[in-house]
Amino acid sequence: MTTLRTTPAGAATTPPLPGAPSLTGRPRPLETVVRWILRAAAALSVVITIGIVISLLGPALAFFREVPVLDFLTGTRWAPQFADKSFGVLPLVTATAWTTFIALLVAVPFGLGAAIYLAEYARPGVRRTLKPILELLAGVPTVVFGFFALSFVAPVLLRGLLGIQVGTFSILAAGLVMGFMIIPTIASLSEDAMTAVPQALRQGSAALGANRMQTTLRVVLPAALSGIVAAVVLGISRAIGETMIVAIAAGARPQMVTDPTMEGATMTGFIARMALGDSRIGSLQYNTLFAVGLLLFVLTLAVNLVAIQLVRRFRQEY
Amino acid sequence: MNPTDRTLEPSVKEAPAHAAPTTAPSARWREERVTKDAPTPVLECVDVDVRYGGFVAVRDVSLPFGHNEITALIGPSGCGKSTILRSLNRMNDLVDGARVDGKVQYWGQDIYGPGVDPIEVRRRIGMVFQKPNPFPKSIYDNVAYGPRVTGMDVDSMDDLVEQTLRRAALWDEVKDKLKQSAYGLSGGQQQRLCIARTIAVEPDVILMDEPCSALDPIATLRIEELMVELRDRYTIVIVTHNMQQAARIADRTAFFTADVDETSGDRTGVLVEFDLTSKIFENPSDSRTEDYITGRFG
Ligand SMILES: Nc1ncnc2c1ncn2[C@@H]1O[C@H](COP(=O)(O)OP(=O)(O)OP(=O)(O)O)[C@@H](O)[C@H]1O
Ligand SMILES: [Mg+2]
């Protein structure tokens, strides 16, 4: 083993030359305090996540002692409150999957389109006005979106204009509105990621005779990929976890959703409704909430993990 | 070209204090190559003014760029060298507020004329930038990028990439890592990759804006050798702050300076003198040129 030191281990170090400036450090207590405060701030989110998992786990495990995991995950009838109880969660999962899917179908193309327009095509003045408006939309409370679905999208847009036969409550209306809700999130974050791509790369591409679309698709998007994927994943997470819109507009009947014009209860919709009712702490009904909550948590986590893998695989870091 | 043709002998009579005379090639060699008084222009500025917003950055530039010659643009910082260079392939279109008046003739047609597609212009008049700007892709994909986006008809992309990298004197260094990211290369290698990327689309003219300013002397020499080799096939315009570089490689040199407007204080770039490089460095006709190249500027 060699070391980088030139003096052999154990040899006395030479004393500094007379008049040498002192290099001995002063103690810096403030630095230490600041470091601990920052460390605590970073630790907080980790601690909270762990806390959430623990608080979910207890009741959820109690639930799974009464209902086998397999029955829960594969059952197609969700009737926790009926005399003839059944805890197949698939109706809730299909409803969540459909609303999320429809939301993404709307939000990814429109969100990315808006981001590409703002970052690559719009003149700076246009960008400066449009971006804040977009971000304002992201701040609209989801209750408002819920009523928008109920009072406009379902009756006017879907039934009136498009002639799609939907009832007052439908997965389709809820999913569409959820998509509208997520557009600004995806657009704004993707735009940030694209604007962060150095101008020099666009110039390099243009100097080779690439047009703007080629530069965008072949240089800017790949370089901004990790930011864009992060934006989409945040969008998916918000869609999976969105509660108010589905509680208002998707309906309450838990059924296997095979067609988006049906009504259905999503996982979050069920939790919201059930949590409002009175279920005794420790009862099976009460524990059901946590089992569904845990499933939501796991699904969101899975989406994030898949996204991380995707980014690792395809990113082009600048 | 036979490298032994380039006997080394100082070409600059009044060499600037910072000059390293051993690296200045023969003025005789250069004149053997370029003798005509006026170059046969592939590209030519005619009364070009460039404005940024209301500010006139350069005024009244008329300058021919000779076929298969290297033309150097020199002058103090801010005199508009980059501005002029960017106007030669419409890169100024990408700069907000930039406006070019006058004509830039490319084989006799104005690249700012009606119906001209700037994308076609840039495909034929390529550009290498001051800071190496490879794409965050593999070395291979960097070279293949231009041919792919311009829809070049290539038999074998692999062959094209290899030939191009050979011509850019980079093949031996990268042939085993073509699929690795270009960002793993050194700055000098990245710059040669950017040159390779540019010549991959077979342009006519290559514009280079201080291509060596981020590089060490050895990498700089390699790029200079490369430019001298490339000159046989391309017309090259290079902006440089390095006077010896201009003296070493350029056939002709244009000296720019900034005129200060007495009333507004605006600094507007003007072309002072354009001539054979040997003339500019040995016997300039304008005293401002002489002051600049002898280091008496400012
Ligand atoms: N994008 C721009 N917007 C506004 N003004 C600009 C822009 N680019 C350059 N200018 C101005 O135009 C003038 C010429 O700039 P330019 O970059 O062409 O000079 P240069 O000769 O290349 O200088 P350097 O040797 O430092 O690179 C300068 O006064 C500069 O401030
Ligand atoms: Mg410049």
XYZ file of C-alpha atoms and ligand atoms in Angstrom:
648
model
C 0.000 0.000 0.000
C 1.493 3.337 -0.966
C 0.336 6.625 0.350
C 0.487 9.990 -1.242
C 2.494 11.455 1.579
C 6.134 11.984 0.857
C 7.197 11.879 4.477
C 7.416 8.312 5.713
C 4.810 7.428 8.284
C 5.964 8.287 11.756
C 8.656 10.711 10.605
C 8.555 14.025 12.400
C 7.034 16.789 10.295
C 9.307 19.748 9.759
C 8.404 22.914 11.654
C 7.112 25.838 9.575
C 9.651 28.419 8.460
C 9.951 31.458 10.694
C 7.353 34.091 9.852
C 5.156 31.617 7.976
C 1.501 32.675 7.851
C -0.702 30.631 10.137
C -2.942 28.140 8.416
C -4.635 26.935 11.576
C -8.414 27.241 11.277
C -10.648 29.005 13.727
C -13.676 27.073 14.989
C -16.794 28.068 13.054
C -19.752 27.235 15.297
C -22.310 28.943 13.059
C -21.283 26.712 10.165
C -21.991 23.637 12.274
C -25.388 24.960 13.363
C -26.373 25.789 9.803
C -25.269 22.383 8.620
C -27.451 20.684 11.212
C -30.458 22.821 10.397
C -30.132 22.002 6.707
C -29.597 18.360 7.474
C -32.783 18.360 9.556
C -34.704 20.009 6.710
C -33.531 17.320 4.309
C -34.278 14.566 6.815
C -37.814 15.801 7.460
C -39.251 14.629 4.155
C -37.636 11.231 4.579
C -38.998 10.949 8.101
C -42.478 11.944 6.963
C -42.434 9.356 4.191
C -41.404 6.675 6.626
C -44.082 7.883 9.038
C -46.720 7.597 6.350
C -45.675 4.092 5.468
C -45.735 3.029 9.115
C -49.127 4.577 9.789
C -50.501 2.865 6.695
C -48.914 -0.443 7.475
C -50.484 -1.109 10.886
C -54.163 -1.003 9.928
C -53.404 -2.407 6.468
C -51.759 -5.463 7.993
C -54.726 -5.864 10.305
C -56.927 -5.794 7.220
C -54.897 -8.457 5.477
C -55.221 -10.722 8.487
C -58.944 -10.860 7.752
C -58.892 -10.615 3.965
C -56.321 -12.645 2.055
C -54.025 -10.454 -0.068
C -54.796 -12.473 -3.165
C -58.558 -12.050 -2.757
C -58.006 -8.347 -2.297
C -55.815 -7.941 -5.381
C -57.717 -10.186 -7.753
C -61.323 -9.886 -6.620
C -63.699 -8.120 -8.958
C -66.426 -7.209 -6.485
C -65.939 -4.341 -4.099
C -68.660 -4.273 -1.427
C -67.076 -3.529 1.926
C -70.234 -2.140 3.470
C -72.789 -4.681 2.373
C -73.947 -7.534 4.495
C -72.534 -9.784 1.799
C -69.041 -8.292 2.111
C -66.490 -8.539 -0.669
C -63.062 -6.936 -0.869
C -61.924 -7.370 -4.454
C -60.134 -4.105 -5.187
C -60.025 -4.442 -8.974
C -63.108 -2.274 -9.581
C -61.343 0.594 -7.829
C -58.075 -0.106 -9.637
C -59.708 -0.208 -13.061
C -61.467 3.076 -12.364
C -58.191 4.688 -11.290
C -56.364 3.226 -14.269
C -58.969 4.535 -16.686
C -59.116 8.039 -15.264
C -55.329 8.222 -15.164
C -55.008 6.897 -18.681
C -57.551 9.331 -20.082
C -55.933 12.181 -18.182
C -52.527 11.340 -19.631
C -53.962 10.965 -23.097
C -55.009 14.582 -22.813
C -52.222 16.006 -20.711
C -49.093 14.522 -22.294
C -49.679 15.681 -25.874
C -51.113 19.036 -24.908
C -48.650 19.604 -22.090
C -45.635 18.666 -24.200
C -47.008 20.586 -27.153
C -47.415 23.679 -25.026
C -43.925 23.221 -23.606
C -42.355 22.822 -27.054
C -44.206 25.846 -28.303
C -43.174 27.980 -25.357
C -39.561 26.830 -25.265
C -38.768 26.534 -28.962
C -41.218 28.510 -31.042
C -42.778 31.353 -29.054
C -41.096 34.711 -29.099
C -39.796 35.828 -25.706
C -42.643 38.293 -25.202
C -45.265 35.644 -25.858
C -43.508 33.257 -23.508
C -43.359 35.838 -20.765
C -47.131 36.319 -20.904
C -48.231 32.745 -21.486
C -46.138 30.966 -18.898
C -47.594 32.762 -15.850
C -51.119 32.169 -17.174
C -50.314 28.499 -17.521
C -48.962 28.379 -14.014
C -52.083 30.119 -12.750
C -54.135 27.273 -14.181
C -52.022 24.866 -12.126
C -53.183 26.684 -9.016
C -56.927 26.312 -9.616
C -58.382 24.250 -6.763
C -59.398 20.811 -7.917
C -62.928 21.243 -6.550
C -63.430 23.826 -9.238
C -62.298 21.320 -11.857
C -64.712 18.799 -10.374
C -67.661 21.093 -10.849
C -66.394 22.035 -14.282
C -66.609 18.345 -15.169
C -70.091 18.029 -13.730
C -71.603 21.208 -15.118
C -69.787 21.637 -18.412
C -67.722 18.745 -19.655
C -70.280 15.987 -19.151
C -73.469 17.738 -20.264
C -72.200 20.308 -22.760
C -68.946 19.028 -24.201
C -69.479 15.267 -24.175
C -73.218 14.905 -24.535
C -74.035 18.134 -26.344
C -71.127 18.750 -28.689
C -69.608 15.326 -29.152
C -72.786 13.309 -28.782
C -71.206 10.793 -26.447
C -73.772 9.168 -24.200
C -72.531 9.703 -20.693
C -74.480 10.013 -17.496
C -74.095 12.740 -14.925
C -71.160 10.865 -13.528
C -68.605 9.234 -15.741
C -65.014 8.101 -15.784
C -64.579 9.856 -19.099
C -65.588 13.313 -17.878
C -63.528 12.954 -14.729
C -60.486 11.731 -16.666
C -60.708 14.521 -19.239
C -60.923 17.216 -16.613
C -58.117 15.613 -14.695
C -56.104 15.844 -17.904
C -56.874 19.567 -18.161
C -55.755 19.921 -14.594
C -52.408 18.236 -15.250
C -51.571 20.041 -18.506
C -49.986 23.032 -16.781
C -47.883 20.824 -14.525
C -46.470 18.872 -17.438
C -46.147 21.930 -19.657
C -44.465 24.116 -17.117
C -41.954 21.568 -15.847
C -41.138 20.309 -19.339
C -40.670 23.853 -20.521
C -38.224 24.457 -17.691
C -36.305 21.344 -18.676
C -36.195 22.385 -22.324
C -35.163 25.972 -21.681
C -32.334 24.628 -19.540
C -30.840 22.946 -22.613
C -27.921 25.153 -23.694
C -28.545 27.463 -26.617
C -25.219 26.331 -28.066
C -26.735 22.940 -28.879
C -29.578 24.530 -30.839
C -27.110 26.687 -32.724
C -24.925 23.686 -33.454
C -27.906 21.860 -34.844
C -29.102 24.814 -36.906
C -25.596 25.291 -38.312
C -25.781 21.773 -39.728
C -28.928 22.525 -41.652
C -31.470 21.112 -39.223
C -34.849 22.784 -39.084
C -36.517 23.763 -35.861
C -38.598 20.625 -35.522
C -35.544 18.416 -36.065
C -33.564 20.401 -33.551
C -36.406 20.098 -31.069
C -37.023 16.401 -31.534
C -33.461 15.205 -31.957
C -31.454 17.513 -29.759
C -33.582 19.398 -27.265
C -36.045 16.691 -26.243
C -33.428 13.976 -25.651
C -31.308 16.419 -23.690
C -34.299 17.478 -21.608
C -35.610 13.944 -21.241
C -35.034 13.465 -17.553
C -36.856 16.696 -16.764
C -39.701 15.807 -19.094
C -40.076 12.309 -17.658
C -40.072 13.829 -14.184
C -42.856 16.148 -15.302
C -44.917 13.294 -16.737
C -44.352 11.169 -13.646
C -45.502 14.005 -11.441
C -48.538 14.245 -13.706
C -49.223 10.504 -13.351
C -48.798 10.682 -9.607
C -51.201 13.572 -9.410
C -53.696 11.719 -11.595
C -53.505 8.548 -9.519
C -53.834 10.487 -6.317
C -56.378 13.060 -7.483
C -59.392 12.851 -5.217
C -61.737 15.780 -5.524
C -62.442 15.572 -9.234
C -63.239 11.881 -9.166
C -65.238 12.186 -5.957
C -67.408 14.796 -7.621
C -67.575 13.655 -11.225
C -66.720 9.977 -11.581
C -69.557 8.519 -9.585
C -69.683 6.295 -6.537
C -70.614 2.870 -7.742
C -67.651 0.516 -7.530
C -67.781 -1.583 -10.641
C -65.290 -3.062 -13.060
C -64.756 -0.273 -15.563
C -64.595 -1.616 -19.087
C -65.843 1.450 -20.882
C -65.005 5.024 -19.908
C -68.572 6.235 -20.294
C -69.465 4.166 -17.232
C -69.429 5.610 -13.809
C -67.028 4.143 -11.292
C -65.336 4.608 -7.965
C -61.583 5.116 -7.981
C -59.334 4.216 -5.085
C -59.139 7.818 -3.963
C -62.840 8.366 -4.547
C -63.634 5.410 -2.315
C -61.287 6.585 0.430
C -62.743 10.080 0.403
C -66.293 8.816 0.644
C -65.540 6.184 3.230
C -63.461 8.491 5.401
C -66.380 10.883 5.608
C -68.665 8.203 6.966
C -68.300 6.936 10.498
C -66.179 3.863 10.700
C -65.006 2.752 14.098
C -61.234 2.832 14.563
C -59.914 -0.697 14.325
C -62.963 -2.025 12.532
C -62.561 -3.903 9.290
C -64.185 -0.998 7.460
C -61.661 1.374 8.954
C -58.752 -0.877 8.052
C -60.014 -1.141 4.484
C -59.177 2.524 3.985
C -55.577 1.860 4.857
C -55.276 -1.183 2.662
C -56.445 0.858 -0.331
C -54.183 3.713 0.759
C -51.211 1.394 0.886
C -51.997 0.124 -2.582
C -52.111 3.707 -3.870
C -48.768 4.364 -2.281
C -47.219 1.268 -3.827
C -48.591 2.092 -7.278
C -47.223 5.621 -7.179
C -43.881 4.308 -6.018
C -43.839 1.795 -8.856
C -44.495 4.518 -11.426
C -41.596 6.514 -10.023
C -39.227 3.556 -10.101
C -40.105 2.708 -13.672
C -39.532 6.315 -14.628
C -36.117 6.392 -12.993
C -35.129 3.314 -14.978
C -36.410 4.868 -18.198
C -34.411 8.006 -17.643
C -31.256 6.053 -16.823
C -31.667 4.182 -20.031
C -32.389 6.985 -22.462
C -31.052 10.208 -21.082
C -28.504 12.279 -22.971
C -26.860 14.432 -20.404
C -25.414 17.749 -21.442
C -0.191 19.084 -49.894
C 3.346 18.232 -48.982
C 4.183 19.413 -45.507
C 7.801 20.061 -46.423
C 6.612 22.885 -48.632
C 6.051 24.802 -45.493
C 9.504 26.012 -44.676
C 9.539 27.847 -41.435
C 10.645 31.386 -41.637
C 9.256 34.422 -39.904
C 6.627 36.079 -41.982
C 5.990 39.035 -39.772
C 8.571 41.751 -40.132
C 7.521 43.672 -37.106
C 6.514 40.703 -35.070
C 4.250 41.466 -32.115
C 6.042 41.115 -28.819
C 4.068 37.995 -27.952
C 4.747 36.311 -31.286
C 6.572 33.023 -31.424
C 8.422 33.420 -34.711
C 9.360 29.772 -34.997
C 5.761 28.860 -35.664
C 5.097 31.394 -38.385
C 5.134 29.702 -41.779
C 6.670 31.125 -44.852
C 5.069 34.072 -46.493
C 6.578 32.798 -49.712
C 4.728 29.553 -49.400
C 1.509 31.428 -48.946
C 2.010 33.657 -51.907
C 2.776 30.738 -54.130
C -0.653 29.549 -53.330
C -2.576 32.783 -53.507
C -1.291 35.268 -55.980
C -4.292 36.960 -57.412
C -5.017 40.428 -56.168
C -8.664 39.737 -55.641
C -9.940 36.317 -54.654
C -12.491 34.429 -56.672
C -15.330 34.846 -54.284
C -17.511 31.945 -53.273
C -19.089 34.142 -50.705
C -19.074 37.891 -50.657
C -20.433 40.600 -48.382
C -21.659 43.629 -50.232
C -22.360 46.725 -48.135
C -23.478 44.702 -45.156
C -24.845 46.454 -42.081
C -25.932 44.471 -39.052
C -28.155 45.918 -36.357
C -29.194 44.574 -32.979
C -32.399 46.401 -32.205
C -31.527 50.002 -32.965
C -27.803 49.551 -32.421
C -25.647 49.342 -35.531
C -23.058 46.688 -34.709
C -21.227 46.730 -38.042
C -21.516 49.068 -40.954
C -20.678 48.953 -44.646
C -18.717 45.764 -44.827
C -17.779 44.603 -48.301
C -15.579 41.589 -48.277
C -14.976 38.672 -50.654
C -14.062 35.209 -49.423
C -11.937 33.348 -51.901
C -12.568 29.854 -53.149
C -10.477 27.269 -51.271
C -8.801 29.948 -49.272
C -8.635 30.615 -45.583
C -9.715 34.118 -44.703
C -9.035 35.379 -41.193
C -11.091 38.080 -39.522
C -9.115 39.871 -36.852
C -9.668 42.934 -34.719
C -10.311 44.061 -31.184
C -13.085 42.624 -29.062
C -16.529 43.969 -29.855
C -15.689 45.159 -33.364
C -18.251 42.812 -34.863
C -16.245 39.858 -36.155
C -18.687 37.287 -34.810
C -21.564 39.405 -35.993
C -20.238 39.431 -39.551
C -19.465 35.732 -39.391
C -22.998 34.906 -38.254
C -24.444 36.992 -41.043
C -22.652 34.753 -43.560
C -24.886 31.755 -42.922
C -27.933 33.456 -41.465
C -27.199 32.377 -37.919
C -28.228 35.914 -36.985
C -31.772 34.795 -37.759
C -31.660 32.978 -34.438
C -30.691 36.126 -32.558
C -33.636 38.193 -31.404
C -33.645 41.685 -32.829
C -30.781 41.114 -35.248
C -31.207 42.582 -38.717
C -28.909 42.323 -41.702
C -28.988 44.872 -44.530
C -27.009 44.664 -47.715
C -26.199 41.532 -49.607
C -24.325 38.352 -48.886
C -23.676 36.749 -52.247
C -23.119 33.027 -52.339
C -22.102 31.958 -55.822
C -23.695 35.146 -56.997
C -27.027 34.778 -55.218
C -28.071 36.806 -52.230
C -28.616 34.518 -49.237
C -30.989 37.138 -47.821
C -32.920 37.261 -51.067
C -36.587 36.315 -51.372
C -37.329 32.617 -51.383
C -33.993 31.641 -49.884
C -34.327 29.000 -47.198
C -31.890 29.661 -44.339
C -31.764 25.932 -43.700
C -30.397 25.321 -47.194
C -27.931 28.140 -46.649
C -26.632 26.625 -43.427
C -26.364 23.222 -44.952
C -23.868 24.650 -47.440
C -22.238 27.163 -45.161
C -21.423 25.378 -41.933
C -20.230 26.825 -38.669
C -17.887 25.808 -35.874
C -18.314 27.679 -32.635
C -15.954 29.144 -30.108
C -16.860 26.706 -27.375
C -16.983 23.080 -28.495
C -20.678 22.190 -28.545
C -21.024 18.503 -29.356
C -24.504 17.080 -28.890
C -25.047 14.948 -25.810
C -24.987 11.880 -28.014
C -22.418 9.318 -29.023
C -19.435 10.306 -31.141
C -20.957 8.374 -34.009
C -24.325 10.078 -33.705
C -22.688 13.473 -33.562
C -21.071 12.905 -36.940
C -24.149 11.231 -38.399
C -26.470 13.982 -37.187
C -26.030 16.373 -40.099
C -26.338 13.750 -42.846
C -29.432 12.374 -41.122
C -31.293 15.641 -40.679
C -30.445 16.908 -44.126
C -31.547 13.635 -45.647
C -28.221 13.070 -47.370
C -28.169 10.072 -49.610
C -25.475 7.887 -48.074
C -24.686 4.286 -48.964
C -23.187 3.441 -45.633
C -23.370 5.717 -42.658
C -20.557 3.763 -41.010
C -18.238 4.525 -43.908
C -19.234 8.151 -43.958
C -18.584 8.498 -40.246
C -15.205 6.839 -40.584
C -14.116 8.916 -43.555
C -15.266 12.103 -41.920
C -13.475 11.354 -38.681
C -10.332 10.503 -40.635
C -10.499 13.796 -42.464
C -10.914 15.559 -39.162
C -7.815 13.737 -37.879
C -9.794 12.202 -35.071
C -10.366 8.647 -36.221
C -7.403 7.014 -34.515
C -8.284 8.568 -31.208
C -11.956 7.604 -31.213
C -12.311 4.523 -33.400
C -12.729 2.241 -30.395
C -15.320 4.365 -28.661
C -17.641 5.550 -31.376
C -20.674 4.582 -29.319
C -19.515 6.471 -26.260
C -20.690 9.925 -25.356
C -18.911 12.791 -27.049
C -18.704 14.408 -23.639
C -16.004 11.941 -22.667
C -13.590 13.572 -25.129
C -11.110 16.295 -24.271
C -11.889 19.858 -25.276
C -9.598 19.683 -28.298
C -11.067 16.382 -29.401
C -14.567 17.763 -28.947
C -13.687 20.704 -31.150
C -12.318 18.394 -33.846
C -15.503 16.372 -33.510
C -17.479 19.548 -34.105
C -15.390 20.190 -37.196
C -16.012 16.598 -38.291
C -19.720 17.041 -37.704
C -19.618 20.123 -39.893
C -17.737 18.553 -42.782
C -19.944 15.460 -42.665
C -22.645 17.345 -44.577
C -20.105 18.325 -47.249
C -20.545 22.056 -46.966
C -18.914 24.490 -49.313
C -17.853 27.011 -46.749
C -16.884 26.543 -43.115
C -17.163 29.456 -40.738
C -15.175 29.217 -37.529
C -15.559 31.609 -34.636
C -12.402 31.473 -32.523
C -12.345 27.685 -32.743
C -9.166 27.361 -30.710
C -9.723 29.882 -27.974
C -10.685 27.201 -25.454
C -7.797 24.927 -26.369
C -4.185 24.462 -25.371
C -1.365 25.203 -27.851
C -0.977 21.600 -28.974
C -4.655 21.083 -29.633
C -4.599 24.454 -31.384
C -1.814 23.353 -33.692
C -3.691 20.175 -34.557
C -6.750 22.183 -35.519
C -4.629 24.561 -37.547
C -3.076 21.656 -39.431
C -6.537 20.343 -39.992
C -7.749 23.643 -41.390
C -4.815 23.841 -43.751
C -5.633 20.335 -44.974
C -9.309 21.116 -45.299
C -8.614 24.230 -47.294
C -8.129 22.154 -50.414
C -11.777 21.215 -50.321
C -13.472 23.994 -48.465
C -13.536 27.717 -48.239
C -12.780 28.666 -44.664
C -13.475 31.857 -42.769
C -11.994 32.053 -39.313
C -12.328 34.644 -36.588
C -9.307 34.705 -34.342
C -7.741 36.797 -31.644
C -4.512 34.949 -32.126
C -2.422 36.983 -34.527
C 0.118 34.249 -35.077
C -2.691 31.909 -35.919
C -3.897 34.252 -38.616
C -0.324 34.634 -39.837
C 0.204 30.885 -39.830
C -2.854 29.713 -41.666
C -4.749 32.483 -43.400
C -4.310 33.279 -47.063
C -5.991 36.601 -46.619
C -6.800 38.634 -43.578
C -9.431 41.251 -42.883
C -8.864 43.705 -40.067
C -11.867 45.218 -38.340
C -12.079 47.893 -35.722
C -14.793 49.754 -33.867
C -15.599 53.351 -34.755
C -16.870 55.324 -31.824
C -19.684 57.695 -32.631
C -18.844 61.051 -31.049
C -22.397 61.984 -30.112
C -24.000 58.696 -29.103
C -20.890 56.846 -27.972
C -22.012 53.797 -29.945
C -19.237 51.550 -31.149
C -19.788 50.403 -34.690
C -17.578 47.818 -36.342
C -15.995 48.716 -39.650
C -13.675 46.910 -42.009
C -10.340 48.702 -42.046
C -8.260 46.666 -44.398
C -8.415 43.438 -46.345
C -5.454 41.958 -48.127
C -3.101 39.038 -48.434
C -2.086 37.961 -44.970
C 1.549 38.702 -45.664
C 0.633 42.212 -46.729
C -1.467 42.819 -43.620
C 1.250 41.608 -41.320
C 4.309 42.929 -43.130
C 3.184 46.072 -44.788
C -0.289 47.193 -43.786
C -1.557 50.254 -45.566
C -3.618 51.573 -42.688
C -1.935 52.812 -39.535
C -4.732 51.353 -37.399
C -3.911 47.900 -38.721
C -0.267 48.426 -37.981
C -0.991 49.618 -34.458
C -3.134 46.591 -33.824
C -0.818 43.928 -35.127
C 2.197 45.442 -33.445
C 0.345 45.507 -30.162
C 0.135 49.279 -29.949
C -3.609 49.126 -29.977
C -5.624 50.825 -27.246
N -27.103 39.158 -29.568
C -26.713 40.440 -29.470
N -27.599 41.388 -29.081
C -27.211 42.670 -28.980
N -25.988 43.130 -29.247
C -25.064 42.248 -29.639
C -25.379 40.852 -29.769
N -24.271 40.194 -30.168
C -23.312 41.133 -30.284
N -23.782 42.368 -29.968
C -23.019 43.613 -30.009
O -22.473 43.779 -31.284
C -21.140 44.243 -31.203
C -20.224 43.288 -31.919
O -20.222 42.052 -31.222
P -19.452 40.778 -31.744
O -19.768 39.684 -30.826
O -19.742 40.595 -33.169
O -17.941 41.248 -31.559
P -16.625 40.408 -31.767
O -15.773 41.202 -32.668
O -16.941 39.028 -32.175
O -16.028 40.436 -30.316
P -15.156 39.308 -29.608
O -13.817 39.391 -30.247
O -15.117 39.740 -28.194
O -15.810 38.005 -29.816
C -20.824 44.377 -29.721
O -20.987 45.748 -29.368
C -21.858 43.548 -29.041
O -22.208 44.117 -27.804
Mg -16.759 37.090 -31.240
